[in-house]
């Protein structure tokens, strides 16, 4: 149908639909919102005129009246990291039954992009935001966004912000995998940490060092490089650790995520360093590729998909859509012992 049947020059309104269908505005509203007792024949009749006029309901108004939400944002550093991709899938699964649009914002761990997206999401009046920082730095726009509406952090937390947080036990996982390496007789242990300022980096580094200290290994003397959670940063760290005479090399490298561990393994493959007989390697996250590597990677598993789903469910609870919060917002980690760690031969 042409736009000439609307009540003005703009988009068709609910009043236009009611007039053309010969029913009350209340009947049209009941059909749109799937509420009230409307005869099936009348419902189909109204739906036909909605389609003919090209009428689109005002989702914002509907959400205010029905305590439903129509759109949320998800801020994430990237989707190249399989763990972040798993969190994103979990968020989508968590909102999947609620007719909610997910706006994905990829920041590439850049401060200016995090600030930009926080500002845009505030002006767009989204119903809520799930936030996974890649910088560890709160922005003024994010502070305003948190004050104005519902924000939930997942995986990473920002200092000085009182915001609900979905996490895993990074500290215990890092402590346990380091203990496993030490139990295999390793004493010369190097660490590839995550980006400075990130909560996950701090927790994993603290866990590694706690196990080293418990074994009377000088943590200050343990070689350390801060990576950025990318495969390339792991490769460059291995290049640094494995320079010079082999007698000074570490016998094991603890990596703060699987991608950096894969980078270390790639360096070893290209430079004829045998894993694990000459160098043991561990990761963190347990991405799908970890068990497919040769050798399969010993790592710490954390449930990215479940964390994303819990973040979505927590946000829906805080906005009144779900009556109950998720069963947990703090997930346990566990060590997956595979073939990339070998016992030290005396």
PDB file of C-alpha atoms in Angstrom, residues 110-330:
ATOM      1  CA  UNK A 110      42.200   0.725  21.961  1.00  0.00           C
ATOM      2  CA  UNK A 111      41.359   3.299  24.635  1.00  0.00           C
ATOM      3  CA  UNK A 112      39.839   5.749  22.154  1.00  0.00           C
ATOM      4  CA  UNK A 113      37.527   3.065  20.724  1.00  0.00           C
ATOM      5  CA  UNK A 114      36.341   2.022  24.188  1.00  0.00           C
ATOM      6  CA  UNK A 115      35.582   5.679  24.938  1.00  0.00           C
ATOM      7  CA  UNK A 116      33.825   6.101  21.584  1.00  0.00           C
ATOM      8  CA  UNK A 117      31.568   3.071  21.993  1.00  0.00           C
ATOM      9  CA  UNK A 118      30.681   3.958  25.578  1.00  0.00           C
ATOM     10  CA  UNK A 119      29.660   7.425  24.386  1.00  0.00           C
ATOM     11  CA  UNK A 120      27.664   6.069  21.436  1.00  0.00           C
ATOM     12  CA  UNK A 121      25.849   3.494  23.550  1.00  0.00           C
ATOM     13  CA  UNK A 122      24.907   6.152  26.078  1.00  0.00           C
ATOM     14  CA  UNK A 123      23.452   8.449  23.415  1.00  0.00           C
ATOM     15  CA  UNK A 124      21.647   5.568  21.682  1.00  0.00           C
ATOM     16  CA  UNK A 125      19.854   4.772  24.956  1.00  0.00           C
ATOM     17  CA  UNK A 126      20.463   1.040  24.847  1.00  0.00           C
ATOM     18  CA  UNK A 127      18.669  -0.931  27.537  1.00  0.00           C
ATOM     19  CA  UNK A 128      21.921  -2.373  28.892  1.00  0.00           C
ATOM     20  CA  UNK A 129      25.567  -3.108  28.151  1.00  0.00           C
ATOM     21  CA  UNK A 130      27.840  -6.108  28.693  1.00  0.00           C
ATOM     22  CA  UNK A 131      31.413  -4.871  28.828  1.00  0.00           C
ATOM     23  CA  UNK A 132      34.684  -6.758  28.310  1.00  0.00           C
ATOM     24  CA  UNK A 133      37.522  -4.256  28.425  1.00  0.00           C
ATOM     25  CA  UNK A 134      40.775  -4.720  26.553  1.00  0.00           C
ATOM     26  CA  UNK A 135      42.591  -1.800  28.193  1.00  0.00           C
ATOM     27  CA  UNK A 136      41.747  -1.955  31.897  1.00  0.00           C
ATOM     28  CA  UNK A 137      41.077   1.790  31.847  1.00  0.00           C
ATOM     29  CA  UNK A 138      37.678   3.263  32.755  1.00  0.00           C
ATOM     30  CA  UNK A 139      36.563   6.152  30.571  1.00  0.00           C
ATOM     31  CA  UNK A 140      34.402   9.121  31.550  1.00  0.00           C
ATOM     32  CA  UNK A 141      31.708   7.963  29.122  1.00  0.00           C
ATOM     33  CA  UNK A 142      31.689   4.488  30.665  1.00  0.00           C
ATOM     34  CA  UNK A 143      31.300   5.989  34.127  1.00  0.00           C
ATOM     35  CA  UNK A 144      28.327   8.001  32.870  1.00  0.00           C
ATOM     36  CA  UNK A 145      26.909   4.933  31.129  1.00  0.00           C
ATOM     37  CA  UNK A 146      27.147   2.908  34.338  1.00  0.00           C
ATOM     38  CA  UNK A 147      25.386   5.649  36.310  1.00  0.00           C
ATOM     39  CA  UNK A 148      22.641   6.051  33.712  1.00  0.00           C
ATOM     40  CA  UNK A 149      21.754   2.439  33.056  1.00  0.00           C
ATOM     41  CA  UNK A 150      22.520  -1.234  33.480  1.00  0.00           C
ATOM     42  CA  UNK A 151      26.111  -2.352  32.875  1.00  0.00           C
ATOM     43  CA  UNK A 152      27.591  -5.782  33.571  1.00  0.00           C
ATOM     44  CA  UNK A 153      31.298  -6.614  33.336  1.00  0.00           C
ATOM     45  CA  UNK A 154      32.411 -10.024  32.100  1.00  0.00           C
ATOM     46  CA  UNK A 155      35.894 -11.585  32.380  1.00  0.00           C
ATOM     47  CA  UNK A 156      37.581  -8.252  33.205  1.00  0.00           C
ATOM     48  CA  UNK A 157      36.763  -5.741  35.942  1.00  0.00           C
ATOM     49  CA  UNK A 158      37.674  -2.059  36.041  1.00  0.00           C
ATOM     50  CA  UNK A 159      39.043  -0.411  39.188  1.00  0.00           C
ATOM     51  CA  UNK A 160      36.902   2.070  41.052  1.00  0.00           C
ATOM     52  CA  UNK A 161      33.636   0.995  39.425  1.00  0.00           C
ATOM     53  CA  UNK A 162      30.857  -0.646  41.415  1.00  0.00           C
ATOM     54  CA  UNK A 163      29.460  -2.768  38.586  1.00  0.00           C
ATOM     55  CA  UNK A 164      28.228  -6.412  38.703  1.00  0.00           C
ATOM     56  CA  UNK A 165      30.924  -8.766  37.432  1.00  0.00           C
ATOM     57  CA  UNK A 166      30.931 -12.259  35.894  1.00  0.00           C
ATOM     58  CA  UNK A 167      34.323 -13.921  36.299  1.00  0.00           C
ATOM     59  CA  UNK A 168      36.268 -17.149  36.611  1.00  0.00           C
ATOM     60  CA  UNK A 169      38.840 -18.102  39.224  1.00  0.00           C
ATOM     61  CA  UNK A 170      41.941 -16.978  37.342  1.00  0.00           C
ATOM     62  CA  UNK A 171      44.115 -16.970  40.459  1.00  0.00           C
ATOM     63  CA  UNK A 172      43.402 -20.582  41.413  1.00  0.00           C
ATOM     64  CA  UNK A 173      43.782 -21.785  37.817  1.00  0.00           C
ATOM     65  CA  UNK A 174      47.173 -20.119  37.349  1.00  0.00           C
ATOM     66  CA  UNK A 175      48.346 -21.389  40.725  1.00  0.00           C
ATOM     67  CA  UNK A 176      47.326 -24.956  39.866  1.00  0.00           C
ATOM     68  CA  UNK A 177      48.962 -25.119  36.433  1.00  0.00           C
ATOM     69  CA  UNK A 178      52.200 -23.637  37.797  1.00  0.00           C
ATOM     70  CA  UNK A 179      52.146 -26.216  40.604  1.00  0.00           C
ATOM     71  CA  UNK A 180      51.777 -28.980  38.014  1.00  0.00           C
ATOM     72  CA  UNK A 181      54.864 -27.726  36.160  1.00  0.00           C
ATOM     73  CA  UNK A 182      56.852 -27.511  39.397  1.00  0.00           C
ATOM     74  CA  UNK A 183      55.756 -31.035  40.346  1.00  0.00           C
ATOM     75  CA  UNK A 184      57.408 -32.236  37.130  1.00  0.00           C
ATOM     76  CA  UNK A 185      60.732 -31.003  38.493  1.00  0.00           C
ATOM     77  CA  UNK A 186      60.996 -27.642  36.729  1.00  0.00           C
ATOM     78  CA  UNK A 187      62.857 -24.888  38.541  1.00  0.00           C
ATOM     79  CA  UNK A 188      63.924 -22.599  35.679  1.00  0.00           C
ATOM     80  CA  UNK A 189      60.493 -21.241  34.769  1.00  0.00           C
ATOM     81  CA  UNK A 190      59.719 -18.188  32.627  1.00  0.00           C
ATOM     82  CA  UNK A 191      56.391 -16.361  32.432  1.00  0.00           C
ATOM     83  CA  UNK A 192      54.606 -14.709  29.515  1.00  0.00           C
ATOM     84  CA  UNK A 193      52.044 -12.478  31.231  1.00  0.00           C
ATOM     85  CA  UNK A 194      49.032 -10.676  29.835  1.00  0.00           C
ATOM     86  CA  UNK A 195      48.607  -6.960  29.122  1.00  0.00           C
ATOM     87  CA  UNK A 196      49.449  -4.648  32.017  1.00  0.00           C
ATOM     88  CA  UNK A 197      46.472  -3.196  33.940  1.00  0.00           C
ATOM     89  CA  UNK A 198      44.090  -6.035  33.064  1.00  0.00           C
ATOM     90  CA  UNK A 199      42.557  -7.839  36.030  1.00  0.00           C
ATOM     91  CA  UNK A 200      43.006 -11.259  34.395  1.00  0.00           C
ATOM     92  CA  UNK A 201      46.703 -10.520  33.809  1.00  0.00           C
ATOM     93  CA  UNK A 202      47.224  -9.551  37.434  1.00  0.00           C
ATOM     94  CA  UNK A 203      45.346 -12.583  38.756  1.00  0.00           C
ATOM     95  CA  UNK A 204      47.186 -15.082  36.557  1.00  0.00           C
ATOM     96  CA  UNK A 205      50.585 -13.577  37.269  1.00  0.00           C
ATOM     97  CA  UNK A 206      49.838 -13.631  40.995  1.00  0.00           C
ATOM     98  CA  UNK A 207      48.815 -17.293  40.777  1.00  0.00           C
ATOM     99  CA  UNK A 208      51.986 -18.267  38.898  1.00  0.00           C
ATOM    100  CA  UNK A 209      54.171 -16.439  41.397  1.00  0.00           C
ATOM    101  CA  UNK A 210      52.376 -17.862  44.428  1.00  0.00           C
ATOM    102  CA  UNK A 211      53.205 -21.392  43.308  1.00  0.00           C
ATOM    103  CA  UNK A 212      56.794 -20.450  42.509  1.00  0.00           C
ATOM    104  CA  UNK A 213      57.221 -18.855  45.936  1.00  0.00           C
ATOM    105  CA  UNK A 214      55.669 -21.894  47.648  1.00  0.00           C
ATOM    106  CA  UNK A 215      58.351 -24.028  45.973  1.00  0.00           C
ATOM    107  CA  UNK A 216      61.115 -21.646  47.166  1.00  0.00           C
ATOM    108  CA  UNK A 217      61.753 -20.409  43.607  1.00  0.00           C
ATOM    109  CA  UNK A 218      62.844 -16.769  43.515  1.00  0.00           C
ATOM    110  CA  UNK A 219      59.953 -15.029  41.762  1.00  0.00           C
ATOM    111  CA  UNK A 220      62.006 -11.878  41.170  1.00  0.00           C
ATOM    112  CA  UNK A 221      64.569 -13.916  39.270  1.00  0.00           C
ATOM    113  CA  UNK A 222      62.019 -15.721  37.099  1.00  0.00           C
ATOM    114  CA  UNK A 223      62.204 -14.326  33.530  1.00  0.00           C
ATOM    115  CA  UNK A 224      59.054 -12.370  32.684  1.00  0.00           C
ATOM    116  CA  UNK A 225      57.654 -10.696  29.563  1.00  0.00           C
ATOM    117  CA  UNK A 226      54.299  -8.862  29.363  1.00  0.00           C
ATOM    118  CA  UNK A 227      52.448  -9.982  26.253  1.00  0.00           C
ATOM    119  CA  UNK A 228      49.169  -8.740  24.797  1.00  0.00           C
ATOM    120  CA  UNK A 229      47.261 -12.058  24.603  1.00  0.00           C
ATOM    121  CA  UNK A 230      48.154 -12.409  20.896  1.00  0.00           C
ATOM    122  CA  UNK A 231      50.044 -15.275  19.264  1.00  0.00           C
ATOM    123  CA  UNK A 232      52.684 -12.840  18.010  1.00  0.00           C
ATOM    124  CA  UNK A 233      53.501 -11.623  21.523  1.00  0.00           C
ATOM    125  CA  UNK A 234      54.096 -15.219  22.600  1.00  0.00           C
ATOM    126  CA  UNK A 235      56.416 -15.734  19.646  1.00  0.00           C
ATOM    127  CA  UNK A 236      58.413 -12.616  20.527  1.00  0.00           C
ATOM    128  CA  UNK A 237      58.613 -13.667  24.179  1.00  0.00           C
ATOM    129  CA  UNK A 238      60.053 -17.060  23.161  1.00  0.00           C
ATOM    130  CA  UNK A 239      62.573 -15.279  20.953  1.00  0.00           C
ATOM    131  CA  UNK A 240      63.737 -13.355  24.011  1.00  0.00           C
ATOM    132  CA  UNK A 241      63.728 -16.260  26.471  1.00  0.00           C
ATOM    133  CA  UNK A 242      65.505 -18.667  24.124  1.00  0.00           C
ATOM    134  CA  UNK A 243      68.328 -16.370  23.049  1.00  0.00           C
ATOM    135  CA  UNK A 244      71.921 -17.241  23.926  1.00  0.00           C
ATOM    136  CA  UNK A 245      73.288 -20.468  25.317  1.00  0.00           C
ATOM    137  CA  UNK A 246      70.837 -23.324  25.868  1.00  0.00           C
ATOM    138  CA  UNK A 247      72.201 -23.951  29.335  1.00  0.00           C
ATOM    139  CA  UNK A 248      70.622 -20.654  30.412  1.00  0.00           C
ATOM    140  CA  UNK A 249      67.216 -21.310  28.874  1.00  0.00           C
ATOM    141  CA  UNK A 250      64.163 -21.911  31.026  1.00  0.00           C
ATOM    142  CA  UNK A 251      62.951 -25.495  31.013  1.00  0.00           C
ATOM    143  CA  UNK A 252      59.305 -24.357  31.116  1.00  0.00           C
ATOM    144  CA  UNK A 253      57.283 -21.316  30.056  1.00  0.00           C
ATOM    145  CA  UNK A 254      53.960 -20.432  31.681  1.00  0.00           C
ATOM    146  CA  UNK A 255      51.747 -18.423  29.313  1.00  0.00           C
ATOM    147  CA  UNK A 256      48.797 -16.334  30.483  1.00  0.00           C
ATOM    148  CA  UNK A 257      46.644 -17.484  27.562  1.00  0.00           C
ATOM    149  CA  UNK A 258      46.566 -20.161  24.878  1.00  0.00           C
ATOM    150  CA  UNK A 259      47.234 -17.865  21.917  1.00  0.00           C
ATOM    151  CA  UNK A 260      50.553 -16.758  23.435  1.00  0.00           C
ATOM    152  CA  UNK A 261      51.400 -20.397  24.176  1.00  0.00           C
ATOM    153  CA  UNK A 262      50.725 -21.197  20.516  1.00  0.00           C
ATOM    154  CA  UNK A 263      53.133 -18.387  19.578  1.00  0.00           C
ATOM    155  CA  UNK A 264      55.823 -19.931  21.804  1.00  0.00           C
ATOM    156  CA  UNK A 265      55.222 -23.341  20.223  1.00  0.00           C
ATOM    157  CA  UNK A 266      55.483 -21.863  16.734  1.00  0.00           C
ATOM    158  CA  UNK A 267      58.850 -20.316  17.597  1.00  0.00           C
ATOM    159  CA  UNK A 268      60.030 -23.667  18.937  1.00  0.00           C
ATOM    160  CA  UNK A 269      58.919 -25.471  15.788  1.00  0.00           C
ATOM    161  CA  UNK A 270      60.697 -22.969  13.538  1.00  0.00           C
ATOM    162  CA  UNK A 271      63.925 -23.120  15.586  1.00  0.00           C
ATOM    163  CA  UNK A 272      64.085 -26.871  16.240  1.00  0.00           C
ATOM    164  CA  UNK A 273      63.336 -26.673  19.955  1.00  0.00           C
ATOM    165  CA  UNK A 274      61.643 -29.919  20.982  1.00  0.00           C
ATOM    166  CA  UNK A 275      58.441 -29.576  23.009  1.00  0.00           C
ATOM    167  CA  UNK A 276      58.202 -30.902  25.674  1.00  0.00           C
ATOM    168  CA  UNK A 277      61.567 -32.701  25.934  1.00  0.00           C
ATOM    169  CA  UNK A 278      63.577 -29.463  25.726  1.00  0.00           C
ATOM    170  CA  UNK A 279      60.912 -26.973  26.749  1.00  0.00           C
ATOM    171  CA  UNK A 280      57.578 -27.446  28.510  1.00  0.00           C
ATOM    172  CA  UNK A 281      54.768 -24.968  27.741  1.00  0.00           C
ATOM    173  CA  UNK A 282      51.392 -24.189  29.332  1.00  0.00           C
ATOM    174  CA  UNK A 283      48.499 -21.916  28.376  1.00  0.00           C
ATOM    175  CA  UNK A 284      45.264 -20.564  29.819  1.00  0.00           C
ATOM    176  CA  UNK A 285      41.660 -20.619  28.434  1.00  0.00           C
ATOM    177  CA  UNK A 286      41.513 -24.089  26.819  1.00  0.00           C
ATOM    178  CA  UNK A 287      40.411 -22.863  23.406  1.00  0.00           C
ATOM    179  CA  UNK A 288      39.333 -25.532  20.922  1.00  0.00           C
ATOM    180  CA  UNK A 289      42.741 -25.603  19.202  1.00  0.00           C
ATOM    181  CA  UNK A 290      44.588 -26.405  22.443  1.00  0.00           C
ATOM    182  CA  UNK A 291      43.988 -30.157  22.325  1.00  0.00           C
ATOM    183  CA  UNK A 292      44.607 -30.300  18.558  1.00  0.00           C
ATOM    184  CA  UNK A 293      48.159 -28.969  18.752  1.00  0.00           C
ATOM    185  CA  UNK A 294      51.178 -31.227  18.413  1.00  0.00           C
ATOM    186  CA  UNK A 295      51.851 -31.773  21.237  1.00  0.00           C
ATOM    187  CA  UNK A 296      48.452 -31.077  22.790  1.00  0.00           C
ATOM    188  CA  UNK A 297      48.631 -28.076  25.114  1.00  0.00           C
ATOM    189  CA  UNK A 298      48.425 -28.338  28.889  1.00  0.00           C
ATOM    190  CA  UNK A 299      46.261 -25.402  29.890  1.00  0.00           C
ATOM    191  CA  UNK A 300      43.660 -23.987  32.272  1.00  0.00           C
ATOM    192  CA  UNK A 301      40.034 -24.348  31.191  1.00  0.00           C
ATOM    193  CA  UNK A 302      37.509 -21.610  31.855  1.00  0.00           C
ATOM    194  CA  UNK A 303      33.937 -21.663  30.506  1.00  0.00           C
ATOM    195  CA  UNK A 304      33.719 -18.677  28.139  1.00  0.00           C
ATOM    196  CA  UNK A 305      30.315 -19.575  26.723  1.00  0.00           C
ATOM    197  CA  UNK A 306      28.789 -20.066  30.184  1.00  0.00           C
ATOM    198  CA  UNK A 307      30.328 -16.793  31.393  1.00  0.00           C
ATOM    199  CA  UNK A 308      28.783 -14.911  28.470  1.00  0.00           C
ATOM    200  CA  UNK A 309      25.401 -16.517  29.078  1.00  0.00           C
ATOM    201  CA  UNK A 310      25.567 -15.650  32.792  1.00  0.00           C
ATOM    202  CA  UNK A 311      26.439 -12.028  31.965  1.00  0.00           C
ATOM    203  CA  UNK A 312      23.395 -11.799  29.698  1.00  0.00           C
ATOM    204  CA  UNK A 313      21.128 -13.418  32.291  1.00  0.00           C
ATOM    205  CA  UNK A 314      22.446 -11.095  34.997  1.00  0.00           C
ATOM    206  CA  UNK A 315      21.752  -8.059  32.801  1.00  0.00           C
ATOM    207  CA  UNK A 316      18.228  -9.303  32.054  1.00  0.00           C
ATOM    208  CA  UNK A 317      17.635  -9.815  35.758  1.00  0.00           C
ATOM    209  CA  UNK A 318      18.824  -6.313  36.598  1.00  0.00           C
ATOM    210  CA  UNK A 319      16.531  -4.823  33.954  1.00  0.00           C
ATOM    211  CA  UNK A 320      13.513  -6.746  35.237  1.00  0.00           C
ATOM    212  CA  UNK A 321      13.195  -9.199  32.347  1.00  0.00           C
ATOM    213  CA  UNK A 322      14.271 -12.296  34.289  1.00  0.00           C
ATOM    214  CA  UNK A 323      12.788 -12.898  37.742  1.00  0.00           C
ATOM    215  CA  UNK A 324      15.912 -14.680  38.985  1.00  0.00           C
ATOM    216  CA  UNK A 325      19.654 -13.967  38.620  1.00  0.00           C
ATOM    217  CA  UNK A 326      21.925 -16.617  37.026  1.00  0.00           C
ATOM    218  CA  UNK A 327      22.858 -19.594  39.187  1.00  0.00           C
ATOM    219  CA  UNK A 328      26.441 -18.319  39.488  1.00  0.00           C
ATOM    220  CA  UNK A 329      28.534 -15.357  38.405  1.00  0.00           C
ATOM    221  CA  UNK A 330      31.881 -16.797  39.535  1.00  0.00           C
TER     222      UNK A 330
END
